[in-house]
XYZ file of C-alpha atoms in Angstrom:
695
model
C 0.000 0.000 0.000
C 1.380 3.390 -0.978
C 0.189 6.722 0.406
C 1.403 10.076 -0.875
C 1.397 13.375 0.966
C 1.688 16.108 -1.633
C 1.901 19.776 -0.741
C 1.215 21.031 -4.261
C -2.143 22.555 -3.335
C -0.708 24.164 -0.236
C 2.178 25.482 -2.335
C -0.204 27.121 -4.825
C -2.431 28.733 -2.167
C 0.315 29.926 0.121
C 3.026 32.277 -0.886
C 6.547 30.979 -0.654
C 6.811 29.970 2.984
C 9.824 27.880 3.827
C 10.806 24.654 2.185
C 8.131 22.335 0.812
C 8.570 18.615 1.371
C 7.358 15.839 -0.891
C 7.043 12.694 1.181
C 6.460 9.274 -0.330
C 5.327 6.594 2.090
C 5.998 2.986 1.195
C 5.463 0.695 4.096
C 7.762 -0.043 5.862
C 10.234 2.446 4.335
C 9.835 6.108 3.572
C 11.758 8.385 1.273
C 11.796 12.166 1.672
C 12.593 14.647 -1.056
C 13.228 18.185 0.137
C 12.960 20.881 -2.514
C 14.481 24.240 -1.745
C 12.463 27.110 -3.184
C 13.263 30.792 -3.720
C 11.709 33.457 -1.480
C 10.585 36.903 -2.360
C 12.459 38.798 0.272
C 15.606 36.970 1.237
C 16.586 35.186 4.384
C 14.731 37.389 6.915
C 11.457 37.174 5.012
C 11.905 33.410 4.731
C 12.584 33.194 8.473
C 9.615 35.327 9.505
C 6.952 34.133 7.080
C 7.833 30.427 6.936
C 7.601 29.487 10.604
C 4.131 27.982 10.353
C 4.936 25.955 7.210
C 8.236 24.708 8.616
C 6.508 23.562 11.787
C 4.013 21.528 9.760
C 6.793 19.993 7.699
C 8.830 19.155 10.779
C 5.794 17.495 12.324
C 5.326 15.335 9.234
C 8.993 14.360 9.164
C 9.028 13.480 12.865
C 5.848 11.438 12.498
C 7.316 9.544 9.567
C 10.564 8.833 11.377
C 8.634 7.700 14.449
C 6.540 5.410 12.262
C 9.677 4.007 10.665
C 11.236 3.383 14.085
C 8.035 1.690 15.203
C 8.184 -0.494 12.084
C 11.749 -1.533 12.902
C 10.764 -2.349 16.478
C 7.803 -4.366 15.219
C 10.076 -6.215 12.785
C 12.534 -7.048 15.558
C 9.696 -8.106 17.840
C 8.289 -10.416 15.169
C 11.740 -11.933 14.688
C 12.109 -12.532 18.421
C 8.629 -14.077 18.587
C 9.469 -16.338 15.629
C 12.668 -17.463 17.334
C 10.880 -18.123 20.642
C 8.113 -20.018 18.864
C 10.707 -22.164 17.069
C 12.484 -22.869 20.368
C 9.211 -23.978 21.933
C 8.035 -26.038 18.949
C 11.277 -27.684 17.862
C 13.542 -27.695 20.893
C 11.061 -28.188 23.735
C 8.080 -29.975 22.140
C 10.046 -31.641 19.340
C 7.326 -31.071 16.736
C 7.878 -31.178 12.955
C 11.383 -32.608 13.215
C 13.064 -35.131 10.962
C 14.597 -38.258 12.434
C 17.647 -37.039 14.356
C 21.102 -38.400 13.734
C 21.937 -40.456 16.817
C 25.678 -40.442 16.199
C 27.619 -37.930 18.267
C 31.002 -36.904 16.964
C 34.015 -36.050 19.062
C 33.691 -32.363 18.262
C 30.141 -32.256 19.618
C 31.234 -34.021 22.814
C 34.069 -31.533 23.278
C 31.727 -28.568 22.743
C 29.154 -30.090 25.152
C 31.844 -30.568 27.819
C 32.978 -26.972 27.343
C 29.356 -25.834 27.673
C 28.922 -27.696 30.972
C 32.123 -26.101 32.250
C 30.927 -22.649 31.164
C 27.554 -23.045 32.906
C 29.283 -24.249 36.090
C 31.738 -21.345 36.037
C 28.926 -18.853 35.404
C 27.126 -20.094 38.521
C 30.356 -19.876 40.521
C 31.145 -16.386 39.247
C 27.631 -15.102 39.938
C 27.765 -16.550 43.455
C 31.198 -15.068 44.098
C 30.032 -11.725 42.768
C 27.023 -11.780 45.068
C 29.233 -12.612 48.084
C 31.737 -9.911 47.206
C 34.688 -12.235 46.559
C 36.809 -9.982 44.368
C 40.573 -10.244 44.305
C 42.964 -8.295 42.150
C 45.947 -10.524 43.040
C 44.642 -13.861 44.287
C 46.707 -15.657 46.941
C 46.234 -18.718 49.090
C 44.502 -18.065 52.446
C 46.679 -18.531 55.535
C 44.124 -20.686 57.373
C 40.824 -22.275 56.455
C 37.833 -23.469 58.410
C 34.796 -25.423 57.373
C 32.938 -22.243 56.477
C 35.905 -20.997 54.504
C 36.167 -24.068 52.228
C 34.080 -22.548 49.347
C 36.059 -19.355 49.704
C 39.358 -21.251 49.642
C 38.296 -23.288 46.612
C 37.368 -20.114 44.749
C 40.663 -18.467 45.637
C 42.496 -21.600 44.557
C 40.700 -21.538 41.218
C 41.560 -17.867 40.711
C 45.209 -18.570 41.545
C 45.351 -21.505 39.113
C 43.508 -19.486 36.488
C 45.863 -16.529 36.735
C 49.144 -18.466 36.867
C 48.515 -21.499 34.645
C 45.339 -21.287 32.554
C 45.571 -17.665 31.435
C 49.176 -17.804 30.078
C 48.400 -20.907 27.992
C 45.152 -19.394 26.714
C 46.877 -16.094 25.899
C 49.575 -17.935 23.922
C 46.927 -19.734 21.866
C 45.074 -16.435 21.423
C 48.162 -14.629 20.134
C 48.897 -17.492 17.727
C 45.377 -17.355 16.284
C 45.537 -13.551 16.039
C 48.700 -13.822 13.922
C 46.995 -16.330 11.655
C 44.011 -14.003 11.436
C 46.224 -11.070 10.453
C 48.090 -13.096 7.808
C 44.845 -14.279 6.259
C 43.448 -10.737 6.366
C 46.517 -9.426 4.522
C 45.967 -12.111 1.879
C 42.361 -10.957 1.455
C 43.415 -7.320 1.141
C 46.098 -8.157 -1.455
C 43.550 -10.124 -3.494
C 41.086 -7.252 -3.287
C 43.606 -4.660 -4.475
C 44.598 -7.049 -7.244
C 40.964 -7.026 -8.358
C 40.907 -3.213 -8.185
C 44.027 -3.111 -10.377
C 42.390 -5.430 -12.908
C 39.336 -3.165 -13.065
C 41.446 -0.017 -13.277
C 43.620 -1.347 -16.124
C 40.673 -3.176 -17.722
C 42.650 -6.414 -17.841
C 40.759 -9.322 -19.369
C 41.738 -12.399 -21.375
C 41.600 -11.807 -25.128
C 41.785 -14.677 -27.668
C 44.915 -14.684 -29.792
C 42.851 -15.653 -32.819
C 39.130 -15.217 -32.096
C 37.942 -16.217 -35.553
C 36.218 -19.579 -36.053
C 35.799 -19.149 -39.778
C 37.197 -21.705 -42.198
C 38.889 -21.125 -45.548
C 37.423 -24.365 -46.838
C 34.382 -23.414 -48.922
C 33.175 -27.009 -49.115
C 33.318 -27.443 -45.318
C 32.654 -24.019 -43.716
C 32.234 -25.517 -40.239
C 35.724 -26.991 -40.130
C 36.985 -23.890 -38.321
C 34.951 -24.948 -35.293
C 36.886 -27.487 -33.173
C 35.271 -30.782 -32.209
C 33.719 -30.275 -28.758
C 32.432 -32.936 -26.370
C 29.810 -31.844 -23.818
C 29.381 -33.814 -20.586
C 26.414 -33.438 -18.218
C 27.000 -35.671 -15.167
C 23.933 -36.152 -12.963
C 22.578 -38.416 -10.252
C 18.918 -38.569 -9.175
C 18.429 -34.919 -10.138
C 14.891 -35.125 -11.379
C 14.147 -31.471 -10.685
C 16.762 -30.002 -13.028
C 17.629 -32.485 -15.787
C 15.111 -31.068 -18.257
C 16.248 -27.449 -18.189
C 19.968 -28.297 -18.266
C 19.673 -30.719 -21.196
C 17.457 -28.214 -23.010
C 19.953 -25.368 -22.516
C 22.961 -27.443 -23.645
C 21.111 -28.720 -26.715
C 20.555 -25.115 -27.804
C 24.250 -24.158 -27.797
C 25.198 -22.238 -30.925
C 27.688 -24.669 -32.487
C 27.628 -26.752 -35.687
C 25.790 -30.008 -34.989
C 28.434 -31.999 -36.824
C 31.152 -30.613 -34.519
C 29.564 -31.347 -31.159
C 28.499 -34.389 -29.128
C 26.517 -34.219 -25.882
C 26.955 -36.984 -23.307
C 24.302 -37.207 -20.594
C 26.098 -39.201 -17.880
C 23.366 -40.532 -15.630
C 24.304 -42.207 -12.354
C 20.730 -42.194 -11.058
C 19.657 -45.059 -8.832
C 15.969 -44.135 -9.145
C 14.544 -46.090 -12.069
C 11.788 -43.601 -12.841
C 14.297 -40.742 -12.926
C 16.451 -42.707 -15.375
C 13.400 -43.231 -17.561
C 12.607 -39.502 -17.580
C 16.188 -38.496 -18.402
C 16.454 -41.073 -21.187
C 13.155 -39.841 -22.607
C 14.426 -36.261 -22.633
C 17.591 -37.354 -24.432
C 15.601 -39.273 -27.043
C 13.344 -36.277 -27.604
C 16.289 -33.984 -28.444
C 17.926 -36.732 -30.517
C 14.810 -36.912 -32.676
C 15.166 -33.173 -33.277
C 18.587 -33.722 -34.824
C 20.811 -33.005 -31.802
C 23.908 -35.203 -31.533
C 23.250 -36.467 -28.003
C 23.768 -39.824 -26.252
C 22.616 -41.275 -22.936
C 24.975 -43.259 -20.684
C 24.068 -44.979 -17.446
C 26.361 -46.749 -14.992
C 25.020 -49.549 -12.835
C 27.915 -49.138 -10.389
C 28.490 -45.613 -8.979
C 32.140 -46.244 -8.163
C 34.068 -42.992 -7.880
C 30.920 -40.836 -7.936
C 31.260 -37.884 -10.337
C 34.946 -38.544 -11.104
C 34.224 -42.188 -11.889
C 31.292 -41.176 -14.066
C 33.336 -38.798 -16.230
C 36.323 -41.147 -16.281
C 34.117 -43.889 -17.662
C 32.704 -41.565 -20.335
C 36.174 -40.440 -21.444
C 37.096 -44.064 -22.190
C 34.602 -44.244 -25.071
C 36.243 -44.938 -28.429
C 34.760 -41.877 -30.143
C 36.266 -39.414 -27.611
C 39.579 -39.491 -29.494
C 37.874 -37.540 -32.307
C 37.260 -34.543 -30.024
C 39.678 -31.812 -28.988
C 37.847 -30.150 -26.099
C 35.354 -31.172 -23.443
C 32.911 -28.801 -21.741
C 31.396 -29.859 -18.409
C 28.075 -28.717 -16.954
C 26.493 -29.973 -13.751
C 22.834 -30.919 -13.868
C 21.540 -27.532 -12.676
C 23.653 -25.396 -15.054
C 22.115 -23.638 -18.026
C 24.731 -22.139 -20.381
C 23.732 -19.406 -22.791
C 23.717 -20.288 -26.520
C 26.961 -18.353 -27.162
C 28.912 -20.105 -24.364
C 31.184 -22.126 -26.648
C 31.766 -19.228 -29.033
C 33.009 -17.101 -26.124
C 35.228 -19.753 -24.499
C 36.652 -22.083 -27.166
C 38.384 -19.312 -29.248
C 40.786 -18.723 -26.326
C 42.390 -22.104 -27.043
C 43.234 -21.193 -30.633
C 46.956 -20.452 -31.143
C 47.450 -20.877 -27.379
C 48.823 -24.437 -27.010
C 49.733 -24.034 -23.310
C 46.126 -23.322 -22.292
C 44.355 -26.234 -20.582
C 41.214 -24.723 -19.042
C 38.809 -21.859 -19.646
C 36.570 -21.340 -16.616
C 33.371 -19.266 -16.753
C 31.683 -17.522 -13.853
C 28.499 -18.740 -12.187
C 25.337 -16.665 -11.850
C 22.435 -17.683 -9.643
C 18.781 -17.874 -10.525
C 17.645 -18.020 -6.877
C 20.094 -15.695 -5.121
C 17.206 -13.647 -3.634
C 15.133 -16.640 -2.543
C 15.932 -16.423 1.184
C 18.565 -15.203 3.601
C 20.707 -18.306 3.093
C 20.930 -17.839 -0.683
C 21.720 -14.133 -0.278
C 24.643 -14.947 2.017
C 25.913 -17.638 -0.363
C 25.765 -15.115 -3.190
C 28.071 -12.788 -1.214
C 30.627 -15.553 -0.710
C 30.601 -16.829 -4.273
C 30.617 -13.339 -5.794
C 33.854 -12.615 -3.918
C 35.236 -16.017 -4.927
C 34.696 -15.423 -8.646
C 35.143 -11.656 -8.865
C 38.261 -11.517 -6.690
C 39.908 -14.882 -6.027
C 39.426 -16.600 -9.378
C 39.920 -13.469 -11.469
C 43.102 -12.344 -9.679
C 44.694 -15.800 -9.641
C 43.794 -16.326 -13.289
C 45.178 -12.952 -14.373
C 48.476 -13.002 -12.474
C 49.526 -16.651 -12.026
C 47.326 -18.524 -14.556
C 46.228 -20.995 -11.872
C 43.117 -21.467 -9.763
C 40.942 -24.326 -8.635
C 38.629 -25.672 -11.322
C 35.043 -25.161 -10.146
C 33.936 -28.532 -11.473
C 31.454 -27.144 -14.001
C 30.936 -24.328 -16.519
C 34.440 -24.885 -17.875
C 36.087 -26.124 -21.059
C 39.125 -28.441 -20.902
C 41.630 -29.357 -23.577
C 41.355 -33.163 -23.683
C 45.101 -33.483 -24.269
C 45.737 -31.653 -20.966
C 43.365 -33.982 -19.132
C 45.108 -37.051 -20.513
C 48.643 -35.798 -19.796
C 47.640 -34.910 -16.228
C 46.355 -38.419 -15.502
C 42.646 -37.933 -16.221
C 39.877 -38.009 -13.658
C 40.879 -39.736 -10.406
C 38.555 -41.067 -7.716
C 40.887 -40.565 -4.752
C 39.138 -37.481 -3.267
C 35.711 -35.836 -3.197
C 37.093 -32.780 -5.034
C 38.002 -34.293 -8.391
C 37.834 -30.812 -9.974
C 40.540 -29.374 -7.735
C 42.560 -32.569 -8.089
C 42.793 -32.383 -11.886
C 43.534 -28.636 -11.719
C 46.476 -29.172 -9.354
C 47.920 -32.005 -11.453
C 47.534 -29.998 -14.677
C 49.285 -27.005 -13.107
C 52.171 -29.225 -12.023
C 52.493 -30.304 -15.663
C 52.917 -26.659 -16.705
C 49.452 -26.050 -18.168
C 47.792 -22.627 -17.845
C 44.246 -21.581 -16.963
C 42.046 -18.633 -17.938
C 39.073 -17.266 -16.007
C 36.387 -15.320 -17.904
C 34.521 -13.062 -15.515
C 32.196 -11.757 -18.228
C 30.976 -15.202 -19.356
C 28.308 -16.369 -16.942
C 26.462 -19.637 -16.611
C 23.137 -19.775 -14.799
C 22.825 -22.253 -11.924
C 21.113 -22.795 -8.599
C 22.142 -22.260 -4.976
C 21.152 -24.663 -2.178
C 18.060 -23.250 -0.484
C 18.117 -25.359 2.676
C 20.758 -25.389 5.377
C 20.968 -29.182 5.260
C 21.933 -29.151 1.570
C 24.351 -26.238 2.022
C 25.968 -27.848 5.060
C 26.656 -31.114 3.218
C 28.016 -29.216 0.231
C 30.395 -27.204 2.414
C 31.542 -30.341 4.239
C 32.565 -31.900 0.919
C 34.189 -28.673 -0.302
C 36.337 -28.351 2.850
C 37.231 -31.972 3.577
C 38.280 -32.760 -0.004
C 41.078 -30.137 -0.229
C 42.718 -31.570 2.887
C 42.575 -35.066 1.391
C 44.123 -33.692 -1.772
C 46.829 -31.794 0.132
C 48.010 -34.983 1.839
C 48.121 -36.851 -1.467
C 49.638 -34.163 -3.695
C 52.251 -32.601 -1.370
C 55.062 -34.981 -2.487
C 54.154 -34.369 -6.150
C 54.251 -30.598 -5.613
C 57.693 -30.769 -4.026
C 59.080 -33.011 -6.806
C 57.466 -31.071 -9.681
C 59.489 -28.997 -12.151
C 57.507 -25.770 -11.733
C 59.226 -22.721 -10.210
C 59.700 -22.463 -6.460
C 57.383 -19.428 -6.356
C 54.556 -21.475 -7.867
C 55.282 -24.266 -5.393
C 55.157 -21.793 -2.493
C 51.914 -20.304 -3.792
C 50.298 -23.729 -4.077
C 51.472 -25.028 -0.686
C 51.232 -21.947 1.547
C 48.511 -19.845 -0.073
C 46.296 -22.221 -2.035
C 46.236 -25.084 0.487
C 47.497 -24.030 3.930
C 46.259 -20.443 4.239
C 42.944 -20.613 2.384
C 41.945 -24.229 3.009
C 43.409 -25.064 6.443
C 44.244 -21.915 8.405
C 41.026 -20.047 7.564
C 38.587 -22.586 9.073
C 40.990 -23.302 11.944
C 41.381 -19.787 13.282
C 37.783 -18.687 12.574
C 36.395 -21.544 14.666
C 39.078 -21.505 17.364
C 39.248 -17.729 17.776
C 35.571 -16.756 17.687
C 33.840 -19.916 18.943
C 36.295 -21.201 21.574
C 38.836 -18.565 22.638
C 36.440 -15.601 22.776
C 33.938 -17.244 25.164
C 36.854 -18.740 27.109
C 38.309 -15.288 27.779
C 35.047 -14.311 29.498
C 35.716 -16.977 32.146
C 39.476 -16.366 32.174
C 39.593 -12.540 32.087
C 43.367 -12.516 32.619
C 43.646 -13.574 28.949
C 42.417 -10.810 26.680
C 41.181 -10.640 23.112
C 41.570 -7.085 21.737
C 38.473 -5.293 20.543
C 39.977 -4.722 17.082
C 40.176 -8.503 16.631
C 36.566 -8.976 17.689
C 35.042 -6.027 15.852
C 37.109 -3.831 13.556
C 39.083 -6.265 11.375
C 36.153 -8.722 10.916
C 33.974 -5.769 9.887
C 36.612 -4.612 7.381
C 36.970 -8.122 5.924
C 33.196 -8.449 5.644
C 32.984 -5.121 3.800
C 35.636 -6.310 1.332
C 33.688 -9.537 0.798
C 30.436 -7.676 0.144
C 31.897 -5.126 -2.297
C 31.714 -7.458 -5.349
C 27.943 -7.690 -4.745
C 27.048 -4.134 -3.599
C 23.304 -4.845 -3.439
C 24.054 -7.181 -0.531
C 25.310 -4.434 1.803
C 22.134 -4.563 3.960
C 23.168 -8.133 4.818
C 26.652 -7.198 6.013
C 26.072 -8.018 9.696
C 24.167 -11.280 9.033
C 26.974 -12.284 6.671
C 29.646 -11.709 9.328
C 27.695 -13.705 11.910
C 26.813 -16.513 9.498
C 30.416 -16.964 8.377
C 31.436 -17.512 11.999
C 28.494 -19.887 12.392
C 29.601 -21.949 9.392
C 33.120 -22.193 10.833
C 32.100 -25.189 12.963
C 31.069 -27.151 9.842
C 34.169 -26.093 7.910
C 36.494 -26.845 10.837
C 34.940 -30.277 11.325
C 35.279 -31.000 7.586
C 38.873 -29.778 7.511
C 39.858 -32.057 10.419
C 37.975 -34.934 8.811
C 39.840 -34.570 5.528
C 43.235 -33.919 7.112
C 43.125 -37.074 9.259
C 41.182 -39.209 6.751
C 38.150 -39.761 8.988
C 35.182 -41.716 7.665
C 33.054 -38.616 7.020
C 35.694 -37.242 4.629
C 34.662 -39.791 1.984
C 30.962 -38.908 2.040
C 29.503 -37.756 -1.277
C 25.966 -36.385 -1.154
C 24.440 -34.801 -4.248
C 23.354 -31.242 -3.445
C 19.569 -31.030 -3.428
C 18.095 -28.857 -6.209
C 14.639 -27.321 -6.638
C 14.685 -26.829 -10.419
C 14.185 -23.071 -10.530
C 14.705 -21.256 -13.829
C 14.716 -17.607 -14.841
C 11.872 -16.138 -16.882
C 14.097 -15.859 -19.930
C 15.145 -19.475 -19.770
C 11.570 -20.565 -19.234
C 10.539 -18.771 -22.414
C 13.330 -20.288 -24.497
C 13.072 -23.848 -23.311
C 9.380 -23.739 -22.546
C 8.410 -23.621 -26.209
C 9.934 -27.037 -26.664
C 9.093 -28.749 -23.388
C 6.017 -26.964 -22.092
C 4.117 -30.250 -21.897
C 6.667 -32.919 -20.944
C 4.391 -35.937 -20.641
C 3.310 -36.222 -24.334
C 6.880 -35.591 -25.470
C 8.154 -38.369 -23.283
C 5.469 -40.742 -24.484
C 6.456 -40.043 -28.102
C 10.162 -40.298 -27.331
C 9.922 -43.748 -25.770
C 8.341 -46.562 -27.713
C 6.262 -49.219 -25.989
C 8.967 -51.816 -26.557
C 11.574 -49.548 -24.959
C 9.311 -49.011 -21.988
C 8.652 -52.731 -21.564
C 12.355 -53.494 -21.776
C 13.085 -50.816 -19.238
C 10.506 -52.190 -16.812
C 11.793 -55.740 -17.181
C 15.106 -54.713 -15.632
C 13.364 -54.235 -12.324
C 10.540 -56.690 -11.697
C 9.631 -55.081 -8.421
C 9.076 -51.681 -9.998
C 5.496 -50.532 -10.390
C 4.353 -49.637 -13.909
C 5.979 -46.386 -14.990
C 2.855 -44.477 -15.861
C 3.418 -40.757 -15.750
C 0.704 -39.295 -13.543
C -1.488 -36.482 -14.700
C -1.443 -33.182 -12.913
C -4.647 -33.996 -11.066
C -3.274 -37.350 -9.860
C -0.017 -35.998 -8.469
C 0.306 -36.600 -4.741
C 0.575 -33.666 -2.428
C 4.168 -32.805 -1.595
C 5.342 -34.044 1.766
C 5.465 -31.423 4.459
C 8.983 -30.244 5.149
C 10.534 -31.552 8.336
C 13.171 -29.508 10.086
C 16.331 -30.728 11.714
C 18.121 -29.831 14.910
C 21.863 -29.341 14.535
C 23.465 -30.281 17.815
C 26.884 -28.709 17.393
C 25.356 -25.376 16.392
C 22.889 -25.465 19.293
C 25.609 -26.367 21.804
C 27.751 -23.475 20.560
C 24.720 -21.164 20.721
C 24.194 -21.871 24.407
C 27.940 -21.642 25.043
C 28.173 -18.172 23.486
C 25.010 -16.963 25.232
C 26.418 -18.216 28.552
C 29.678 -16.367 27.861
C 27.737 -13.196 27.001
C 26.001 -13.399 30.387
C 29.387 -13.799 32.088
C 30.762 -10.751 30.220
C 28.224 -8.547 32.013
C 30.117 -9.091 35.272
C 33.229 -7.467 33.791
C 31.389 -4.793 31.747
C 32.866 -5.806 28.378
C 30.433 -3.999 26.097
C 31.553 -4.934 22.577
C 32.360 -8.497 23.609
C 28.893 -8.835 25.147
C 27.073 -7.709 22.012
C 29.228 -9.846 19.749
C 28.691 -12.950 21.899
C 24.970 -12.238 22.171
C 24.337 -11.794 18.446
C 26.711 -14.613 17.503
C 24.905 -16.894 19.941
C 21.553 -15.941 18.411
C 23.011 -16.641 14.960
C 24.061 -20.131 16.047
C 20.606 -20.634 17.569
C 18.841 -19.650 14.334
C 21.009 -22.049 12.332
C 20.780 -24.825 14.905
C 16.969 -24.649 14.806
C 17.045 -24.824 10.980
C 15.439 -21.396 10.604
C 17.873 -19.729 8.219
C 16.445 -21.332 5.080
C 12.968 -20.073 6.044
C 13.854 -16.403 6.351
C 12.314 -15.256 3.080
C 13.473 -11.780 2.138
């Protein structure tokens, strides 16, 4: 609802009295436009004659600001009520929850033990504060009686805390602060590198961008032979739009082959994907369907198997798109020309763009992270050292480079980073194209995002253990070796999750109970705020989410730290591979392009699959019910979403809230607010609320 307060009539009736104000009310925000007008008789006349008008305007402005403040208070109150309702429903009553995971990891047990200690110490400190037991320099009492035993125990704890616990904690604190500063310097250097690239307008330019052929009889021969791979597994929601987008790439049909590499275990999903492939094949697209019965090696094993086909030797390049990626028709024409007359180039990586970045708070925060990753990290590393981690999709590889680097290996859960590291050690170069974007989808639930991040942070540590000897023995320069070992692996993959979890989730609350060890305010507030601002700059529309981003990054540190430890020490969870859940969202433009061809999927599928094919498909699984595609009216209602409780996040939430209560006894203002809001952030995530916060 929009209401407008216009003073045009008042302006026309009254002579120039003061400054008119045009106020536009849009609940819950208001914008004010002040227009300065000329007066007949200068400043004194304006001052004398405009008092009444200025008073009315001031009243309106004050009322609007009061209404805006009331709206903010109401918004905060509704958020608090939502949080309290979720605590009651999910934590106390246990309603609407999925089956909890009964396994308790060592990290959770350590956090729970720390929480019990914190609660005990809070009770002791509150009791001591009430009894007036305050000592600047604690010392052992000369004599003790029965009544003095609690007092003596407290003094003994203070003595032990000051002389033994605090020095060790301060040493660990200083170590983590140094790591924090080193990582912050790395971020700043990357950011200024990005500024330099923008200032100098540095971007990769093809040596020979032309794809034209001099052969009049075969005009398409200037286009290299390109193999397209679309690996997927049980991704029923997105297969149709991705296959449709890839089949519409602007490239000669005789010079391209599309492989749909289906690892689906769901028989009906396999049937749907095969039907979609057959439909495009009947339209003249050079596309094949491959299915593996055994999912050995997951995505790496799938692509490795496809590369062993006899016909692959006829192709020079391979482009890879995950099941939710929708490249634009000109994707190949903007990426493949970079390989021409550039024999050292192995990879051209395009940037991702997200169809659902504004879906909820979680997707907005992911967009901030990934925008910085592509705009700053990938672009700077690609421009200055020609190396970065392959993102696993939306990239084009030279097949010769893949083969010389050993091909796809199944030894880690980050096969994309693995092949990039091995190719770099062989001397191959990479290019990142920031202006070529490929549409994809962000995880919309915390469960899906959490599993994705676990794989992304455990895999690099697996790879570091395996590739460190190869890096040391490689023939690349010592500067490239140092960059790969200390910056690429240690600083950005190991140190970052280590210090962020240890410093802000363990040391900070610990210093509230051991006040002799201090954590400077600039470590808690100023530098994290500066780093968050740098991270948000590549996506300036996300600035309103600066504070939630800072808090959420610290919240995710527990997942990233756990994954890093798991990968470093080869724990069982480091080998988990869970396909990120998709919802199948598409932009309006993509819906219009693809929708003309697949607006009614059921008839197309029925035409694509003959009855004999369907019978043969069913015979492979005698227990499967007949694969009759249901009509819209017969579709079952979607199952109601069940939420999860995340124990580590909840334990840390209560730990930080307990520490914030303890900080009140020592009047540490900034530390109190940081612990309070960080604890609430952990509570929101632990209750699985973050994916529900629709913007």
